CSV table of C-alpha atoms in Angstrom, one decimal:
chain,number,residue,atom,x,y,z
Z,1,UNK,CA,161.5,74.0,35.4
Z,2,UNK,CA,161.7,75.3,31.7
Z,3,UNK,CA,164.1,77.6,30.3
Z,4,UNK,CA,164.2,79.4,27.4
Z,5,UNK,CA,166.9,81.8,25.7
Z,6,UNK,CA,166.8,84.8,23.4
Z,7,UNK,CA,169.1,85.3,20.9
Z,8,UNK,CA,169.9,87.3,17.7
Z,9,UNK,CA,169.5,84.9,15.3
Z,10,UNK,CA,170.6,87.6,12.7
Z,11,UNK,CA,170.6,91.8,13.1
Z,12,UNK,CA,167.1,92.9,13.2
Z,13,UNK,CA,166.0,89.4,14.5
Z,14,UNK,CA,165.6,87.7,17.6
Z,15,UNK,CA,163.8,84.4,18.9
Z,16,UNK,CA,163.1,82.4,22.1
Z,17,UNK,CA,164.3,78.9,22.3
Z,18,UNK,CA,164.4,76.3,24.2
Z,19,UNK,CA,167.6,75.8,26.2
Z,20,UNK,CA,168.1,72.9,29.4
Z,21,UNK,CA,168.1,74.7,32.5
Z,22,UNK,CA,172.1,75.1,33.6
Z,23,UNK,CA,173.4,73.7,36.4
Z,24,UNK,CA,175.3,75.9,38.8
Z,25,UNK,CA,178.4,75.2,39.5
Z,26,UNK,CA,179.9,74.5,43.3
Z,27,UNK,CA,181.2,78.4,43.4
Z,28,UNK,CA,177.8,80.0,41.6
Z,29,UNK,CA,174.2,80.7,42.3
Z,30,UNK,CA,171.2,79.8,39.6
Z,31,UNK,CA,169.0,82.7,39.2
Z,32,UNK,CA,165.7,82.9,38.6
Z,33,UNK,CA,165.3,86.2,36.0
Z,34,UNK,CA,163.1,88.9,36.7
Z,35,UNK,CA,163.9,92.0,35.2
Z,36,UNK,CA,166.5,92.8,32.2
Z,37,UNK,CA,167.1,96.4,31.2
Z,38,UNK,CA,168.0,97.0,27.5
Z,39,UNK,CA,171.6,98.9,27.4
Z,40,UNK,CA,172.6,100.9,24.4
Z,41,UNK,CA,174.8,98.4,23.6
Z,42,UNK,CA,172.3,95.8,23.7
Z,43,UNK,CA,170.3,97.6,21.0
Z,44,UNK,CA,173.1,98.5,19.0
Z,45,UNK,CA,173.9,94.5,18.9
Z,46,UNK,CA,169.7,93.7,17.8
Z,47,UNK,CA,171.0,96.6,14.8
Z,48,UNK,CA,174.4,95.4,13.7
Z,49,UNK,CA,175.6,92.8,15.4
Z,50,UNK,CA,177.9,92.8,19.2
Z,51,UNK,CA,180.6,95.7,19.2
Z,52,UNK,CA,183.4,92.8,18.9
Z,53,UNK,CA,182.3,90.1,15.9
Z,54,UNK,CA,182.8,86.4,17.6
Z,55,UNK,CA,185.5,84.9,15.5
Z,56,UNK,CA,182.8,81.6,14.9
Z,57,UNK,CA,180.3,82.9,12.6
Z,58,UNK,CA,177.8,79.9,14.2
Z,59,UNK,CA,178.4,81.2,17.5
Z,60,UNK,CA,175.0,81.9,19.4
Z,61,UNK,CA,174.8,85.8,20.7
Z,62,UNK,CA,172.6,86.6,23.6
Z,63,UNK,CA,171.8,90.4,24.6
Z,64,UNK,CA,171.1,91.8,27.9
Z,65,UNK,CA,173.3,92.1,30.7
Z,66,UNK,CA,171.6,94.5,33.5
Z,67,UNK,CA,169.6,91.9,35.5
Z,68,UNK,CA,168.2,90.8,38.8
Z,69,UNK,CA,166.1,87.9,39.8
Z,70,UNK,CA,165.7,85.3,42.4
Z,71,UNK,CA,168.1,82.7,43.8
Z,72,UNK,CA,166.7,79.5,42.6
Z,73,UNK,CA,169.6,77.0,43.7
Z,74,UNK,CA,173.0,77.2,45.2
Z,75,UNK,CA,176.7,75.3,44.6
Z,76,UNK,CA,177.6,73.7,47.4
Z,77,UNK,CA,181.0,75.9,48.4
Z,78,UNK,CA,178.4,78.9,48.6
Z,79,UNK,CA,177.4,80.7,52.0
Z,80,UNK,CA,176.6,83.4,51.8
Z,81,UNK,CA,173.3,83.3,49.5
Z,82,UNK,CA,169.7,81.0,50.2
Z,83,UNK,CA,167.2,79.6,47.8
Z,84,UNK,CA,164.7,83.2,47.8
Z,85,UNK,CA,167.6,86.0,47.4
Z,86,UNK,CA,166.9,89.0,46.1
Z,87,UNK,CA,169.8,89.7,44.1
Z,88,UNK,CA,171.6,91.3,41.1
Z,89,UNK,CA,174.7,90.5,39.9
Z,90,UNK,CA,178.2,92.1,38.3
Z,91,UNK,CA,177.9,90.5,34.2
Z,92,UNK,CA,181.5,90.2,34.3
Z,93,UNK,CA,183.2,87.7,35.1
Z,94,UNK,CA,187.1,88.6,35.5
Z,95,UNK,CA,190.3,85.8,35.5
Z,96,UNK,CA,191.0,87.1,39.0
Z,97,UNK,CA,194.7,85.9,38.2
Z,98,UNK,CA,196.5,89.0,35.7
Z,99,UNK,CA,197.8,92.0,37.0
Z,100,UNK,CA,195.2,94.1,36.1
Z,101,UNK,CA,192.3,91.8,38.4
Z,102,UNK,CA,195.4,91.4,41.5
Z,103,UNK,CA,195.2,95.4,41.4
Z,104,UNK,CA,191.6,95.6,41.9
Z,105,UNK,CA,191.2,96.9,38.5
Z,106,UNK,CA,189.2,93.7,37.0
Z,107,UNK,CA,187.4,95.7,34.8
Z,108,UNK,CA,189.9,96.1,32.4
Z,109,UNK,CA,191.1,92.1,33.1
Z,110,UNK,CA,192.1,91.0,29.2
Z,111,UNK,CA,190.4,87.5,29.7
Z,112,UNK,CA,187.0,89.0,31.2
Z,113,UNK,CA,184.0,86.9,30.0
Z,114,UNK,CA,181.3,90.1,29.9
Z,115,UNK,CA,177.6,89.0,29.2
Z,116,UNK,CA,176.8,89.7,26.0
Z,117,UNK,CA,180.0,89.9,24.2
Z,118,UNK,CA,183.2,87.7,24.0
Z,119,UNK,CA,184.6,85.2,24.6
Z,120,UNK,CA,180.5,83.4,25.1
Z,121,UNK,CA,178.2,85.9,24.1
Z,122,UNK,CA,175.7,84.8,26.3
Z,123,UNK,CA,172.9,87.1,27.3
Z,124,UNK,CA,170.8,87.8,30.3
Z,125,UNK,CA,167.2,87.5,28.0
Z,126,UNK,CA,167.0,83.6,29.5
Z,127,UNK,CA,164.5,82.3,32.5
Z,128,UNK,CA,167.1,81.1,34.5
Z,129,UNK,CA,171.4,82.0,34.7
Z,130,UNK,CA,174.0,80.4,36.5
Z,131,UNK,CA,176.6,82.8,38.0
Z,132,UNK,CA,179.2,83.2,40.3
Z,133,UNK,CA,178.5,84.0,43.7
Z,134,UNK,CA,181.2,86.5,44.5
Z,135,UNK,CA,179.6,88.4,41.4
Z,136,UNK,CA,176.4,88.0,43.3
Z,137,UNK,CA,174.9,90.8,45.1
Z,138,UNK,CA,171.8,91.3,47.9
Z,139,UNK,CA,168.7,93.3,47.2
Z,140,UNK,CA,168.0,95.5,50.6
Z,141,UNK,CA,164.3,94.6,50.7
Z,142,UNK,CA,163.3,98.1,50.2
Z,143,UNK,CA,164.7,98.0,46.5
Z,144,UNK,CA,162.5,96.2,43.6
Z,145,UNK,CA,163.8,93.8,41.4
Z,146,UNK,CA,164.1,96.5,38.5
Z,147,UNK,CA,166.0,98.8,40.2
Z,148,UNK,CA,168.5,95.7,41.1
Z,149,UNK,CA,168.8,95.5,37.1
Z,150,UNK,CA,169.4,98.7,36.8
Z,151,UNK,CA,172.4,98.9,39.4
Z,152,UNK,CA,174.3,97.8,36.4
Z,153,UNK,CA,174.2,101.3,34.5
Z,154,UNK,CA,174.4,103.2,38.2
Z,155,UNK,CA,177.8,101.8,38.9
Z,156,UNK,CA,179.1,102.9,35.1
Z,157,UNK,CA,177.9,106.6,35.7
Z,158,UNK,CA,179.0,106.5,39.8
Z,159,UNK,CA,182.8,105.0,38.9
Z,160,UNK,CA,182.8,107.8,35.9
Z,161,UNK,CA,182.2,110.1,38.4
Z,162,UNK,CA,185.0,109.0,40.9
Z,163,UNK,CA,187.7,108.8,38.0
Z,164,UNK,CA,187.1,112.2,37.2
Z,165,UNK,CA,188.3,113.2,41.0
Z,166,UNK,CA,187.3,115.9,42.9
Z,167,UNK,CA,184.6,117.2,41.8
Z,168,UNK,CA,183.1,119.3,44.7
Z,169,UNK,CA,182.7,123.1,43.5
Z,170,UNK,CA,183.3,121.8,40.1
Z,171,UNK,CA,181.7,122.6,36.7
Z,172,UNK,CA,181.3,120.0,34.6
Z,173,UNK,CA,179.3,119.4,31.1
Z,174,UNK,CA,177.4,116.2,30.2
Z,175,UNK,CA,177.3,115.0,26.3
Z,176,UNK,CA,174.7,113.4,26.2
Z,177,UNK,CA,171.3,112.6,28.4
Z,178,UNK,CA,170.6,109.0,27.7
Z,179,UNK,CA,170.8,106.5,30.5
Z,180,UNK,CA,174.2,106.5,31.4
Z,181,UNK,CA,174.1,110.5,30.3
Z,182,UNK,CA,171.6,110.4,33.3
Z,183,UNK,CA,173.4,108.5,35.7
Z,184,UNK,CA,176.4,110.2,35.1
Z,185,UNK,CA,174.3,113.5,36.1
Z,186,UNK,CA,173.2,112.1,39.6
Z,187,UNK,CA,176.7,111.0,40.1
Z,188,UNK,CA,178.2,114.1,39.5
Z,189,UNK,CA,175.5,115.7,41.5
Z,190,UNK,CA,176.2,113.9,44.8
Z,191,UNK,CA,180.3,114.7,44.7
Z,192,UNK,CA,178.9,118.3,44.9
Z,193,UNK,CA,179.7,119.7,41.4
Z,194,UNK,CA,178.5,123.1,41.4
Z,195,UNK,CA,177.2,123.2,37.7
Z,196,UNK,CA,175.9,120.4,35.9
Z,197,UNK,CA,174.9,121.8,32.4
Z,198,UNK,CA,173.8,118.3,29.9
Z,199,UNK,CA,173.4,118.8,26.3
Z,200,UNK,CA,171.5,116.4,24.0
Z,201,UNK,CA,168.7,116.4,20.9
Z,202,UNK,CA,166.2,114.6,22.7
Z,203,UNK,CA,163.9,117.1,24.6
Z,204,UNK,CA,162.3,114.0,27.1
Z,205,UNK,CA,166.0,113.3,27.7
Z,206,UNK,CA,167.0,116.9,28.5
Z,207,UNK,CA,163.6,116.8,30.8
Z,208,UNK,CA,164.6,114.0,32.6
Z,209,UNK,CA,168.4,115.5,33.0
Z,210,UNK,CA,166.8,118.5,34.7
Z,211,UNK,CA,164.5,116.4,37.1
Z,212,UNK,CA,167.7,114.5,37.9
Z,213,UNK,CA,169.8,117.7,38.8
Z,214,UNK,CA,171.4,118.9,35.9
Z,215,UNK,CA,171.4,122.8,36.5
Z,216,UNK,CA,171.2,123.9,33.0
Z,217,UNK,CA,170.3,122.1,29.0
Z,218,UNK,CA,171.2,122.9,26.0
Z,219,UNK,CA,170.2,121.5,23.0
Z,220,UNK,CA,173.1,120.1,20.8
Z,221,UNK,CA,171.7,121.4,17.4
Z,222,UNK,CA,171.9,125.1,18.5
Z,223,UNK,CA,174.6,127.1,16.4
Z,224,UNK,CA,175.3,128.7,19.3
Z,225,UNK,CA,175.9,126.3,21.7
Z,226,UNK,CA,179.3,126.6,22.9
Z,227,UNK,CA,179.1,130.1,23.7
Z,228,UNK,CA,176.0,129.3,25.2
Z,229,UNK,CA,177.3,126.1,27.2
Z,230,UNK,CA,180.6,128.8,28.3
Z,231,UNK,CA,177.9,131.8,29.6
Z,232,UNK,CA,177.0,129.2,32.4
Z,233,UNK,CA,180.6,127.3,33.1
Z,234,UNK,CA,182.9,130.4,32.3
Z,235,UNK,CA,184.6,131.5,29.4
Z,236,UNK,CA,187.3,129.0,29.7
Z,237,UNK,CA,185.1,126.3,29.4
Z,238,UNK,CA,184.4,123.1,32.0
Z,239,UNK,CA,186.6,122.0,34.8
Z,240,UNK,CA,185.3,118.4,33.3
Z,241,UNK,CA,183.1,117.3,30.4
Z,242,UNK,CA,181.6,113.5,30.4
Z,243,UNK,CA,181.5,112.2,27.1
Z,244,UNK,CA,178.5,109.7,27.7
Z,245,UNK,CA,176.8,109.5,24.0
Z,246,UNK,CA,179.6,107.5,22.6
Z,247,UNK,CA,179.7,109.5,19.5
Z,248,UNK,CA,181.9,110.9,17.3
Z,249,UNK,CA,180.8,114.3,16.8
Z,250,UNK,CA,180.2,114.4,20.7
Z,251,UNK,CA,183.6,113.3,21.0
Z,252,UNK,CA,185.1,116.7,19.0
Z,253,UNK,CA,182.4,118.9,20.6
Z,254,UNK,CA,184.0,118.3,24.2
Z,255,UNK,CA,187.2,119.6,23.1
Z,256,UNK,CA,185.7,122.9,22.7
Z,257,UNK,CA,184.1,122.7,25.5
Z,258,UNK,CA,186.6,122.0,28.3
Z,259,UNK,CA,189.3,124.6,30.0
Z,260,UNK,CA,192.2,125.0,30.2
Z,261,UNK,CA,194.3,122.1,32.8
Z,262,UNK,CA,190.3,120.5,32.5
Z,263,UNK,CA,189.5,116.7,32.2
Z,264,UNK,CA,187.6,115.0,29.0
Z,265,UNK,CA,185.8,111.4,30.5
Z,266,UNK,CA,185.1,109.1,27.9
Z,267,UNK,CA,182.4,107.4,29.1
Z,268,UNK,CA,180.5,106.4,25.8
Z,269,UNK,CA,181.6,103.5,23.2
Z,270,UNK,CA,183.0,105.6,20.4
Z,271,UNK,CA,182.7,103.6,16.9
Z,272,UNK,CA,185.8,104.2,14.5
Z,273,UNK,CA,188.2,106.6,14.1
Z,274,UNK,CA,187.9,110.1,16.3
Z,275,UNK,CA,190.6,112.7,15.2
Z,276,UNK,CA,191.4,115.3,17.6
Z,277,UNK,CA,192.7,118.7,17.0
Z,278,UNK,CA,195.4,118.7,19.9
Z,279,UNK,CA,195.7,122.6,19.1
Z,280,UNK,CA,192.4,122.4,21.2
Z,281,UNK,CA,194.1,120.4,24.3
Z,282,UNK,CA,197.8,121.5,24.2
Z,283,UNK,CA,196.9,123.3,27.5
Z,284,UNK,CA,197.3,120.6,29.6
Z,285,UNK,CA,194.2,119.1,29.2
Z,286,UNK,CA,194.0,115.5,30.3
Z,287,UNK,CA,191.9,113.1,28.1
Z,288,UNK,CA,190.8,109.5,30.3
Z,289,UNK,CA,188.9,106.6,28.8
Z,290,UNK,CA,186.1,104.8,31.4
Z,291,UNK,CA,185.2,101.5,31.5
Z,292,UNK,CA,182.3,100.0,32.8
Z,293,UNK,CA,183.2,99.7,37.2
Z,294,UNK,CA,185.2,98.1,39.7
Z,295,UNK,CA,184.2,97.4,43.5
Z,296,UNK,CA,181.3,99.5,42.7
Z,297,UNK,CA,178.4,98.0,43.1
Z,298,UNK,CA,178.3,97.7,46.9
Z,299,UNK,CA,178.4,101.7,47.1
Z,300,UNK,CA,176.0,102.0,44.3
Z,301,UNK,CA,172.8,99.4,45.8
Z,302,UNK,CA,173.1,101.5,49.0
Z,303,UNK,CA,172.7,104.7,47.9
Z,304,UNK,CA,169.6,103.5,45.1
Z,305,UNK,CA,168.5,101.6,48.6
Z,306,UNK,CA,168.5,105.5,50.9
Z,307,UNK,CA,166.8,107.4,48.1
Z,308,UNK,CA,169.9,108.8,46.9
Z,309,UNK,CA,170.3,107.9,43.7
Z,310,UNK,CA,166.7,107.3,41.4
Z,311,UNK,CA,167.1,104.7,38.6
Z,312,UNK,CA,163.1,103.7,39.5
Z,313,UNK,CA,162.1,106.9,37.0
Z,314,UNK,CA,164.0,106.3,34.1
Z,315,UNK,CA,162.3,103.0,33.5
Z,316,UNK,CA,160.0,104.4,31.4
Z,317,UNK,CA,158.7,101.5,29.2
Z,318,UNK,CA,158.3,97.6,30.4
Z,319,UNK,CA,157.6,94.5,27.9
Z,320,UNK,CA,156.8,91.1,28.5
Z,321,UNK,CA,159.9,88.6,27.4
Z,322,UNK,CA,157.5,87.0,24.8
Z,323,UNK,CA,157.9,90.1,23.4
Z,324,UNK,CA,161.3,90.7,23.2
Z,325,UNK,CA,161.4,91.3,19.7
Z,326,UNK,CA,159.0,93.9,19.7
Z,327,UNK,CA,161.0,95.3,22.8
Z,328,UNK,CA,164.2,96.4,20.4
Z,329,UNK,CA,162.3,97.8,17.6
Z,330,UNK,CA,160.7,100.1,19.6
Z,331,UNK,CA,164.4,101.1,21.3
Z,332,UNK,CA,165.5,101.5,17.5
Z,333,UNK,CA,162.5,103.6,16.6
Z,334,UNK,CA,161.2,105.5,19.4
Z,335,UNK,CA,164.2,107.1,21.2
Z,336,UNK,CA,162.1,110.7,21.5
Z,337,UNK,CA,159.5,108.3,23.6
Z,338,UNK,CA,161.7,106.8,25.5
Z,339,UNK,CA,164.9,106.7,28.1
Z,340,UNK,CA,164.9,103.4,29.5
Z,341,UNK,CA,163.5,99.6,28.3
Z,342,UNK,CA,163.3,96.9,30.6
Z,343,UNK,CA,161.9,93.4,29.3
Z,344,UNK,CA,160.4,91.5,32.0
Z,345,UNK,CA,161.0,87.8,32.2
Z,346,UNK,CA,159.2,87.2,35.0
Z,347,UNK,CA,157.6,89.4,37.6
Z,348,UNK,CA,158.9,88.8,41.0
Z,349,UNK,CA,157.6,91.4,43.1
């Protein structure tokens, strides 16, 4: 077998190199890679550089982290997987030992080691990754290999959802339509919110939000927008708005756009500094952070699996792994032509 890695060898830049294939460990699985979708974070790494420096300017950075493949080999302690799996996998790997993982909440575990990012930086653009079983999941054999990669991005818009409660009969406001945007309006859409109105620049974004259930879409350069956005939700604004762009200016705009006693979701990775004018949220107006999922992804491949839940359409544009380079450019440069990237490393089904 030969493997091969891509990595950022500077911003702007990637290459494929030659790496020895690794050897799973007694507890992990090898995978054979098939499909790798290309997050918003991934492409804001290929611009600038990963979210969180790595302290050792020589350390190598990889990029991807929604993927599925094929079980090529197994440690011995594993059981529960075969050589030939279908499977997709959780890019986290938690301690499992502070209080935040013996809570359940192993998203937020302190010593995580996320693909992609610290402490290793290693990415999912490779032929073939070793991982830990328990962070291992089955492919029903109705699902492709692509949607398995892209039960990554389901489970952040599904556990949004669920932290913003009850949301049956609810009206709620979506900034933001890219991929998570998207997600995030499915999600919202099957807990039986009432009014689902998504507001973004990019018309085949909003297209794709109304396909998915949104019930109305604004565009976010209209002057009129807020009293536009309150015409359909009630003059007191949303009962929750989803924060999914991870922008600044998005950020401020859901303050005017949520009610009284209502709920602003921070879904989105907001660079920098974000004032907010708490004479807009002194009404009891509750303000929660998300971050990424936990015990997620089981839900989340079943309902992809009974048609409830489409990730197949948003994969609008596929590129071969040679051509990973050309692959982020075009995610820099074409965001009006596109919603959702997926570099294939292999084609297994």
């Amino acid at each position: 077998m030969k493997n091969t890695v891509a990595i950022l060898e500077k911003p702007g830049k990637m290459i494929i190199k030659d790496v020895a294939v690794p050897e799973p460990k007694d507890h992990e699985v090898l995978i054979k890679v098939g499909d790798v979708g290309i997050c918003g974070s991934d492409v804001h790494g290929f611009q600038h550089g990963p979210y969180i420096p790595p302290k050792d300017p020589n350390q190598t950075i990889g990029l991807g982290h929604e993927v599925a493949g094929i079980v090529e080999k197994i440690g011995k302690d594993v059981t529960n997987f075969k050589i030939g799996d279908r499977v997709c996998i959780e890019p986290g790997i938690p301690c499992y030992k502070c209080e935040f993982c013996m809570e359940g909440h192993y998203n937020v575990c302190p010593d995580v080691d996320f693909m992609a990012t610290q402490p290793n930086y290693k990415g999912a653009l490779t032929n073939y990754l070793a991982h830990p079983a328990d962070m291992t999941y089955h492919l029903p054999d109705n699902m492709s290999i692509v949607e398995g990669a892209l039960v990554e991005p389901a489970a952040v818009g599904i556990h949004a959802a669920e932290m913003a409660g009850d949301l049956l009969g609810k009206k709620v406001v979506i900034l933001g339509s890219g991929c998570i945007g998207l997600m995030t309006v499915q999600s919202t859409k099957l807990m039986g919110a009432s009014e689902i109105v998504v507001i973004d620049v990019l018309e085949n974004r909003l297209k794709k939000a109304k396909e998915l259930g949104a019930t109305a879409i604004f565009d976010g350069r209209d002057g009129e927008l807020v009293d536009k956005v309150k015409a359909v939700v009630g003059e007191y604004g949303a009962d929750v708005v989803f924060e999914t762009a991870g922008a600044i200016p998005t950020a401020k705009m859901a303050l005017q756009l949520v009610k009284r006693r209502g709920k602003v979701m921070v879904v989105g990775t907001i660079p920098g500094d974000t004032p907010i004018d708490f004479l807009k949220i002194n009404r009891e107006v509750s303000i929660q952070t998300v971050f990424r999922y936990a015990n997620d992804y089981p839900k989340t491949i079943s309902m992809i699996s009974k048609g409830d839940f489409d990730v197949l359409s948003m994969a609008d544009k596929y590129f071969d792994y040679k051509d990973t380079q050309e692959a982020f450019e075009f995610s820099v440069n074409n965001k009006s032509d596109l919603i959702k990237g997926v570099i294939r490393v292999a084609k297994l089904d």
